[in-house]
XYZ file of C-alpha atoms in Angstrom:
571
model
C 62.759 64.519 -110.038
C 62.041 64.672 -113.758
C 64.667 63.445 -116.206
C 65.468 67.001 -117.367
C 65.712 68.453 -113.891
C 69.080 69.606 -112.699
C 70.801 68.286 -109.606
C 73.787 69.736 -107.734
C 76.888 67.932 -106.624
C 75.778 68.296 -103.007
C 72.457 66.620 -103.813
C 74.196 63.800 -105.682
C 76.464 63.155 -102.676
C 73.486 63.079 -100.302
C 71.391 60.796 -102.508
C 74.321 58.437 -103.068
C 74.975 58.210 -99.322
C 71.313 57.509 -98.645
C 71.398 54.770 -101.296
C 74.248 53.141 -99.322
C 72.105 53.225 -96.148
C 74.197 55.824 -94.400
C 72.207 57.189 -91.462
C 74.516 59.581 -89.611
C 76.786 62.440 -90.615
C 78.982 64.366 -88.180
C 81.031 67.417 -88.951
C 81.700 71.126 -88.862
C 80.440 73.016 -91.889
C 82.117 75.842 -93.721
C 83.239 76.630 -97.245
C 82.864 74.509 -99.353
C 80.688 71.822 -97.698
C 77.733 73.658 -96.114
C 75.386 72.636 -98.916
C 76.412 68.981 -98.538
C 75.169 68.931 -94.946
C 71.912 70.633 -95.940
C 71.373 68.157 -98.779
C 72.133 65.230 -96.466
C 69.380 66.317 -94.086
C 66.976 66.695 -97.021
C 67.832 63.095 -98.004
C 66.912 61.826 -94.534
C 70.428 61.576 -93.102
C 70.862 62.834 -89.545
C 73.461 65.607 -89.411
C 75.149 66.353 -86.080
C 77.194 69.517 -85.940
C 80.211 69.033 -83.666
C 82.693 71.484 -82.154
C 85.887 69.856 -83.428
C 86.625 67.651 -86.421
C 88.493 65.160 -84.239
C 85.404 64.518 -82.144
C 83.297 64.362 -85.322
C 85.516 61.667 -86.809
C 85.533 59.713 -83.537
C 81.738 59.841 -83.411
C 81.349 58.720 -87.020
C 83.710 55.796 -86.462
C 81.846 54.692 -83.330
C 78.627 54.641 -85.359
C 80.388 52.277 -87.750
C 81.317 49.939 -84.905
C 77.908 50.028 -83.244
C 75.758 49.684 -86.373
C 77.945 47.934 -88.944
C 77.387 50.792 -91.423
C 79.935 53.599 -91.676
C 79.107 56.951 -90.212
C 80.192 59.956 -92.281
C 82.516 62.680 -91.087
C 82.105 65.830 -93.192
C 84.973 68.315 -93.030
C 86.214 71.425 -94.762
C 89.467 71.574 -96.664
C 93.014 71.788 -95.321
C 92.981 72.276 -91.532
C 89.502 70.755 -91.227
C 90.651 67.540 -92.846
C 93.907 67.513 -90.894
C 91.928 67.672 -87.648
C 89.982 64.605 -88.778
C 93.100 62.536 -89.497
C 93.232 61.476 -85.847
C 89.831 59.831 -86.139
C 90.719 58.282 -89.474
C 93.849 56.690 -88.050
C 92.007 55.598 -84.918
C 89.237 53.984 -86.959
C 91.684 52.222 -89.238
C 93.665 50.833 -86.288
C 90.476 49.756 -84.511
C 89.175 48.172 -87.741
C 85.923 50.152 -87.715
C 84.141 51.362 -90.857
C 84.298 55.135 -91.392
C 83.704 57.398 -94.369
C 85.296 60.858 -94.384
C 84.186 63.392 -96.998
C 86.393 66.420 -97.307
C 85.847 69.557 -99.320
C 88.928 70.738 -101.198
C 90.141 73.590 -103.355
C 88.454 74.335 -106.686
C 90.007 72.387 -109.542
C 90.890 75.490 -111.581
C 92.964 76.835 -108.671
C 95.112 73.768 -108.093
C 98.838 74.517 -107.540
C 98.058 78.265 -107.390
C 98.037 78.579 -103.613
C 94.261 78.275 -103.299
C 92.415 78.759 -100.024
C 93.388 75.868 -97.703
C 94.976 73.984 -100.591
C 96.460 70.717 -99.387
C 97.301 67.313 -100.962
C 94.317 65.670 -99.326
C 93.893 62.495 -101.368
C 97.588 61.645 -101.067
C 97.670 62.418 -97.346
C 94.616 60.297 -96.582
C 96.126 57.225 -98.225
C 98.310 56.885 -95.116
C 95.263 56.770 -92.849
C 92.702 54.835 -94.863
C 91.968 51.782 -96.968
C 90.560 53.828 -99.849
C 91.192 57.443 -100.883
C 89.876 58.991 -104.092
C 88.475 62.059 -105.824
C 85.597 61.671 -108.298
C 86.517 62.733 -111.837
C 83.053 64.200 -112.467
C 79.698 64.759 -110.807
C 78.360 61.706 -112.587
C 81.101 59.554 -111.016
C 80.209 60.468 -107.427
C 77.695 57.631 -106.747
C 80.070 54.879 -107.890
C 82.932 56.359 -105.864
C 80.730 56.547 -102.763
C 79.588 52.948 -103.234
C 83.191 51.769 -103.509
C 84.227 53.820 -100.488
C 81.449 52.334 -98.351
C 82.179 48.821 -99.632
C 85.897 49.209 -98.967
C 85.215 50.379 -95.414
C 83.158 47.244 -94.732
C 84.781 44.391 -96.638
C 87.701 42.361 -95.312
C 89.233 44.100 -92.318
C 86.975 47.164 -91.816
C 88.537 50.605 -91.864
C 88.462 54.154 -93.181
C 87.610 55.481 -96.636
C 88.152 59.047 -97.833
C 86.387 60.929 -100.652
C 87.683 64.299 -101.790
C 85.131 66.773 -103.167
C 86.478 69.821 -105.062
C 84.748 73.002 -103.962
C 83.446 73.726 -107.458
C 81.657 70.337 -107.486
C 79.343 71.206 -104.607
C 77.066 73.681 -106.396
C 77.771 72.610 -109.981
C 74.760 71.090 -111.742
C 74.113 68.277 -114.182
C 70.935 66.686 -115.495
C 69.486 64.193 -113.063
C 69.095 61.745 -115.947
C 72.847 61.693 -116.532
C 73.598 60.465 -113.005
C 73.567 56.702 -112.473
C 72.978 55.919 -108.823
C 74.458 52.673 -107.568
C 72.443 50.237 -105.490
C 73.519 49.622 -101.918
C 76.552 47.359 -101.744
C 75.907 43.824 -100.567
C 76.734 42.890 -96.961
C 80.341 41.755 -96.511
C 80.779 38.147 -97.638
C 81.151 35.638 -94.812
C 84.201 33.442 -95.215
C 84.837 30.074 -93.576
C 88.179 28.647 -92.488
C 89.809 25.714 -94.254
C 88.321 22.532 -92.667
C 91.827 21.116 -92.289
C 92.829 24.161 -90.257
C 89.714 23.718 -88.106
C 90.642 20.096 -87.414
C 94.180 21.113 -86.552
C 92.921 23.821 -84.201
C 90.575 21.386 -82.463
C 93.411 18.884 -81.972
C 95.615 21.564 -80.406
C 92.807 22.643 -78.045
C 91.960 19.104 -77.001
C 95.620 18.479 -76.180
C 95.858 21.510 -73.891
C 96.452 21.233 -70.148
C 96.051 24.965 -69.521
C 93.845 26.375 -72.312
C 92.626 29.969 -72.590
C 90.196 31.636 -74.981
C 90.722 35.359 -75.673
C 87.738 37.335 -77.007
C 88.634 40.510 -78.931
C 86.619 43.452 -80.180
C 86.694 41.847 -83.633
C 84.374 39.229 -82.158
C 82.076 41.983 -80.893
C 82.058 43.691 -84.300
C 81.330 40.345 -85.971
C 78.266 39.834 -83.731
C 79.742 36.497 -82.679
C 78.271 36.581 -79.162
C 75.903 33.626 -79.577
C 78.465 31.336 -81.197
C 81.221 32.249 -78.726
C 78.995 31.776 -75.701
C 77.999 28.378 -77.058
C 81.663 27.447 -77.586
C 82.611 28.596 -74.075
C 79.837 26.669 -72.380
C 80.142 23.606 -74.596
C 83.922 23.360 -74.178
C 84.315 24.645 -70.619
C 87.185 26.881 -71.727
C 88.225 29.740 -69.434
C 87.920 32.996 -71.364
C 89.501 36.418 -71.125
C 87.944 39.431 -72.883
C 90.029 42.273 -74.227
C 88.714 45.692 -73.124
C 86.241 46.079 -75.991
C 85.648 42.329 -76.148
C 83.935 42.676 -72.770
C 80.283 41.629 -72.855
C 80.514 39.296 -75.845
C 80.144 36.751 -73.070
C 78.973 38.511 -69.889
C 81.729 39.551 -67.498
C 79.946 37.778 -64.641
C 79.964 34.437 -66.465
C 81.496 31.708 -64.262
C 84.093 30.884 -66.927
C 85.374 34.478 -67.194
C 88.939 34.843 -65.837
C 89.381 38.595 -66.359
C 90.236 38.986 -62.673
C 93.209 36.650 -63.192
C 94.380 38.204 -66.461
C 98.150 38.232 -65.895
C 98.227 34.729 -64.454
C 96.050 33.329 -67.232
C 98.239 34.825 -69.970
C 101.513 33.874 -68.317
C 100.664 30.217 -67.682
C 98.369 29.137 -70.531
C 99.833 26.457 -72.792
C 97.241 26.907 -75.584
C 95.482 30.158 -76.447
C 92.582 30.497 -78.883
C 92.433 34.065 -80.237
C 89.000 35.090 -81.491
C 89.093 38.484 -83.192
C 92.038 39.719 -81.120
C 95.530 40.674 -82.271
C 98.873 39.975 -80.634
C 99.778 43.648 -80.494
C 100.738 45.798 -77.497
C 97.369 45.224 -75.840
C 98.148 41.518 -75.610
C 101.861 42.097 -75.067
C 102.780 40.690 -78.505
C 102.290 37.098 -77.309
C 105.867 37.046 -75.998
C 107.596 36.112 -72.713
C 107.605 37.068 -69.880
C 103.878 37.752 -70.266
C 103.356 34.359 -71.917
C 104.744 30.889 -71.470
C 107.706 30.435 -73.852
C 106.118 27.330 -75.392
C 102.553 28.573 -75.649
C 100.641 27.404 -78.722
C 98.500 30.037 -80.426
C 95.372 29.182 -82.406
C 94.542 32.341 -84.318
C 91.211 33.307 -85.912
C 91.193 36.513 -87.955
C 89.490 38.049 -90.983
C 92.792 39.470 -92.210
C 95.362 37.054 -93.651
C 98.241 39.450 -93.027
C 97.521 39.373 -89.283
C 98.004 35.618 -89.021
C 101.424 34.837 -87.594
C 102.157 38.415 -86.581
C 104.762 38.365 -83.743
C 104.198 34.671 -82.914
C 104.030 31.693 -85.280
C 100.615 30.099 -84.700
C 100.052 26.417 -84.149
C 96.949 26.799 -86.331
C 95.720 29.628 -88.575
C 92.020 30.026 -89.265
C 91.272 32.716 -91.819
C 87.659 33.826 -91.849
C 84.755 35.555 -90.162
C 84.971 35.161 -86.376
C 81.333 34.161 -85.974
C 81.408 31.599 -88.786
C 84.758 30.114 -87.762
C 83.720 29.852 -84.106
C 80.769 27.757 -85.227
C 83.160 25.539 -87.197
C 85.341 25.010 -84.127
C 82.297 24.232 -81.970
C 81.028 21.678 -84.451
C 84.411 19.980 -84.617
C 84.805 19.783 -80.823
C 81.232 18.546 -80.536
C 82.097 15.582 -82.739
C 84.512 14.452 -80.030
C 82.191 15.409 -77.120
C 85.212 17.217 -75.684
C 84.975 19.451 -72.650
C 87.785 20.828 -70.531
C 87.257 19.617 -66.939
C 86.337 22.307 -64.426
C 88.006 20.204 -61.731
C 91.426 20.521 -63.386
C 94.505 21.897 -61.654
C 94.460 24.818 -64.142
C 91.013 25.878 -63.002
C 92.082 25.653 -59.368
C 95.026 27.986 -60.061
C 92.782 30.453 -61.898
C 90.025 30.403 -59.253
C 92.551 31.008 -56.495
C 94.026 34.004 -58.324
C 90.570 35.388 -59.107
C 89.583 35.193 -55.435
C 92.755 36.946 -54.308
C 92.374 39.788 -56.799
C 88.650 40.236 -56.163
C 89.254 40.340 -52.403
C 92.005 42.924 -52.860
C 89.729 45.107 -54.992
C 86.929 44.852 -52.426
C 89.332 45.902 -49.709
C 90.407 48.941 -51.731
C 86.777 49.825 -52.488
C 85.794 49.635 -48.816
C 88.181 52.383 -47.747
C 86.313 55.267 -46.121
C 89.078 57.862 -46.103
C 88.611 61.137 -47.975
C 89.358 62.172 -50.658
C 88.012 59.003 -52.293
C 90.120 56.535 -54.259
C 89.446 55.231 -57.775
C 88.226 51.948 -56.309
C 85.729 53.621 -53.983
C 84.305 55.670 -56.850
C 84.033 52.690 -59.198
C 82.461 50.552 -56.487
C 79.526 52.951 -56.199
C 79.241 53.417 -59.961
C 79.128 49.657 -60.454
C 76.426 49.250 -57.801
C 74.091 51.804 -59.393
C 74.738 51.439 -63.128
C 72.014 49.581 -65.081
C 73.364 46.350 -66.541
C 72.576 47.361 -70.109
C 74.472 50.671 -69.922
C 76.872 51.494 -72.730
C 80.090 52.455 -70.967
C 82.483 54.858 -72.671
C 85.810 55.204 -70.896
C 89.096 56.992 -71.359
C 91.951 58.268 -69.250
C 94.981 56.462 -67.887
C 94.065 55.056 -64.462
C 90.392 55.885 -64.967
C 90.151 53.623 -68.004
C 92.422 50.862 -66.744
C 90.809 50.542 -63.311
C 87.334 50.996 -64.766
C 88.015 48.149 -67.167
C 88.596 45.768 -64.266
C 85.817 46.982 -61.956
C 82.923 48.067 -64.203
C 81.343 45.033 -65.801
C 79.736 44.619 -69.209
C 76.964 42.129 -69.781
C 76.189 42.763 -73.446
C 78.369 42.997 -76.570
C 79.371 46.370 -78.059
C 78.577 48.060 -74.741
C 82.089 49.314 -74.028
C 83.963 51.937 -76.030
C 87.406 53.139 -75.000
C 90.806 54.342 -76.220
C 91.188 51.112 -78.182
C 94.042 49.736 -80.230
C 95.510 53.162 -80.982
C 95.350 54.231 -77.325
C 93.650 57.458 -78.371
C 92.663 59.925 -75.686
C 89.945 62.440 -76.518
C 87.555 59.877 -78.028
C 85.154 59.860 -75.089
C 82.578 62.518 -75.869
C 82.516 61.732 -79.590
C 81.911 58.064 -78.799
C 79.257 58.973 -76.238
C 77.405 61.199 -78.710
C 77.435 58.412 -81.291
C 76.215 55.807 -78.793
C 73.425 58.090 -77.593
C 72.243 58.742 -81.152
C 72.290 55.047 -82.047
C 70.333 54.026 -78.948
C 67.919 56.887 -79.586
C 67.467 55.716 -83.168
C 66.716 52.207 -81.909
C 64.138 53.587 -79.454
C 66.192 52.085 -76.657
C 66.221 53.375 -73.095
C 69.797 52.194 -72.513
C 71.917 54.718 -70.675
C 75.183 55.953 -72.152
C 77.710 56.627 -69.399
C 81.066 58.238 -70.182
C 83.609 57.675 -67.415
C 86.387 60.171 -68.053
C 89.662 61.092 -66.487
C 89.926 64.852 -65.971
C 92.737 65.096 -68.516
C 90.861 62.966 -71.066
C 87.707 65.072 -70.681
C 89.708 68.171 -71.559
C 90.453 66.924 -75.074
C 86.839 67.308 -76.164
C 85.077 69.081 -73.305
C 83.323 71.585 -75.583
C 81.275 68.708 -77.008
C 79.229 69.169 -73.837
C 77.510 71.912 -75.818
C 76.800 69.411 -78.602
C 75.199 67.044 -76.105
C 72.973 69.834 -74.812
C 72.090 71.132 -78.282
C 70.817 67.718 -79.372
C 69.205 66.824 -76.005
C 71.295 63.677 -75.588
C 70.955 62.494 -71.960
C 74.498 61.142 -71.631
C 75.833 60.817 -68.098
C 79.462 61.971 -67.890
C 81.469 61.097 -64.805
C 84.766 62.973 -64.566
C 87.078 61.192 -62.133
C 89.137 64.197 -61.127
C 92.607 63.718 -59.604
C 93.873 67.159 -60.674
C 96.330 65.817 -63.202
C 97.560 63.426 -65.852
C 98.255 60.157 -63.967
C 98.593 62.138 -60.693
C 98.144 65.720 -59.548
C 98.328 67.856 -56.422
C 95.760 69.039 -53.923
C 95.043 72.758 -53.516
C 97.306 73.212 -50.505
C 100.316 71.540 -52.151
C 99.667 73.454 -55.375
C 99.744 76.830 -53.622
C 102.926 75.906 -51.767
C 104.567 74.854 -55.016
C 103.517 78.044 -56.820
C 105.284 80.090 -54.151
C 108.604 78.926 -55.594
C 108.185 80.642 -58.962
C 106.119 80.994 -62.114
C 103.978 77.950 -63.011
C 105.767 77.198 -66.289
C 109.000 76.636 -64.364
C 107.830 74.887 -61.202
C 104.589 73.037 -62.023
C 105.203 69.361 -62.914
C 104.072 68.578 -66.491
C 101.416 66.179 -65.201
C 99.580 68.856 -63.163
C 96.169 70.320 -63.904
C 94.247 72.988 -61.985
C 93.268 71.621 -58.557
C 89.543 71.160 -57.978
C 88.624 72.389 -61.469
C 84.833 72.758 -61.715
C 84.174 70.711 -64.836
C 80.491 70.349 -63.977
C 80.071 74.046 -64.714
C 81.002 73.391 -68.344
C 77.818 71.358 -68.620
C 75.564 73.739 -66.696
C 76.804 76.613 -68.860
C 74.972 75.038 -71.828
C 71.810 73.959 -70.010
C 72.777 70.516 -68.740
C 72.952 69.270 -65.168
C 76.103 69.413 -63.062
C 77.193 67.942 -59.732
C 80.341 68.552 -57.709
C 81.034 65.481 -55.594
C 83.512 64.868 -52.766
C 82.003 62.039 -50.687
C 80.469 58.615 -51.414
C 77.070 59.877 -50.217
C 77.187 62.829 -52.619
C 78.298 60.503 -55.415
C 75.355 58.163 -54.942
C 72.862 61.040 -54.879
C 74.366 62.512 -58.066
C 74.461 59.127 -59.833
C 70.806 58.443 -59.089
C 69.841 61.918 -60.313
C 71.929 61.597 -63.468
C 70.578 58.148 -64.310
C 67.010 59.371 -63.818
C 67.507 62.314 -66.208
C 66.036 61.458 -69.615
C 66.121 64.776 -71.461
C 69.422 66.568 -70.875
C 73.024 65.470 -70.236
C 74.555 65.392 -66.777
C 78.171 65.806 -65.668
C 79.323 64.571 -62.258
C 82.694 65.993 -61.237
C 84.097 63.508 -58.705
C 87.062 64.658 -56.646
C 89.455 61.880 -55.680
C 92.804 61.680 -53.921
C 95.430 63.046 -56.360
C 97.740 60.255 -55.188
C 95.230 57.470 -55.797
C 96.608 54.764 -58.051
C 96.082 51.210 -59.244
C 96.742 48.277 -56.994
C 100.083 46.617 -57.663
C 100.100 44.859 -61.029
C 102.069 41.754 -61.979
C 102.579 43.317 -65.389
C 101.504 46.917 -66.139
C 100.099 47.414 -69.651
C 103.110 49.153 -71.149
C 106.104 47.387 -69.645
C 108.503 46.001 -72.197
C 108.356 42.373 -73.249
C 111.584 40.455 -73.706
C 111.844 40.391 -77.461
């Protein structure tokens, strides 16, 4: 553009985002942000129109996790932004970079009861690291640069930018706008060498050590350094759900199948990019040994010592600090013996649990159980598949049965335990793999209740020709449901609102027809043979999405657990 040419606010936003290497924008357009989406496309940014702002914000956050650059969620004012708050909170809790841009009321109508007027900047401060409104069109590029930088630096998270409606089509001279160069990559920080030495001493003194790999390690791209540490030190390791694949699940030192026993009996635990929150039972008895020593590695200083006082604190980037620990242990040529009593205990527990799972998977009774379904999925799924999973039993059982062999290949409800993320995550993963010219399959394994949160995004999948394979594991309810016969008998006692248990959903709901309604493929499955045929067809489909609706026993449940996820710890 010439120096005297005029540029609109929408064009400034788009050019500033492109300058920060933003590639993807998700949203639902309306007044006042339609022109922003159009300008973004003109600037080379891919815009994906979703059916709900929640799903849009989930998709944008998943892009941040998968690529290391924040995706953008574009929303309208008031209710549109409020719908996106779920994704903002989820991204912040998961520590994923996300940028939300919300249109808002015109400045000259503030406090007058304007259309969808809402205190957006103030509200978003509760759900983000950075929340601001540019003071002028000229200020937009610097605000966008700071928002992107804030989402990436330190502990990643959400940034929000508020755009008054009258900014979108207002014009200024192009020469008056100073675009800001792309922010530098996040600085890589190392731990204090004294803390590294202390951590190494604690590890070398352990009789029952355990290494826990969190999703922070996956985000940090620490897979090479962690695999080297595991193999060099001989440490048994346990991945958190989204830490799966940083070291392959089938690695001989993986003790995921003995999770409860490993946590309960370890005397030293090295935490790499994982937090002692509810997912790791706060690090407290009875899930952990009362005298366990914690060696904690985290990018966020405030996280160190949360819930349990560590024996050693290592503040820094997970990848860089892991290399420091490896180098220190290498100086002593230390390796934990695989012939130890600890390994014998772990191997025995792994064998017992694996045998129990195989027994459950081998059942031939109909309707199928979770374990039967996951057995066949695991057999046919390509090893490099990106697995998206949500739902109560569907996610928890899938986590133990479906294996990951590569980092950042599992996306689920995460730290915030958010249901409804599945289709947004799947759309993001499909776009990223498509952009990388990869033939990896994206497979969303959904509970029937979880699918319902964002089921209309099936239309989005079809509209953009994203060949995601969705498997709905359908037990007719939330946790458990009823078969058709029991449902009809129960309905004979009165109106549904009075007699139907709150966990019930419609028996044998035909979710596959949601997909076929928009041009995708659908399969209704009731037997293992039908499941295998549908899986092979879905995995072979390269142009349109497929949904397999798998009917299982409404009473199917997890095998008995030593410690279910949400039982109370003794505080």
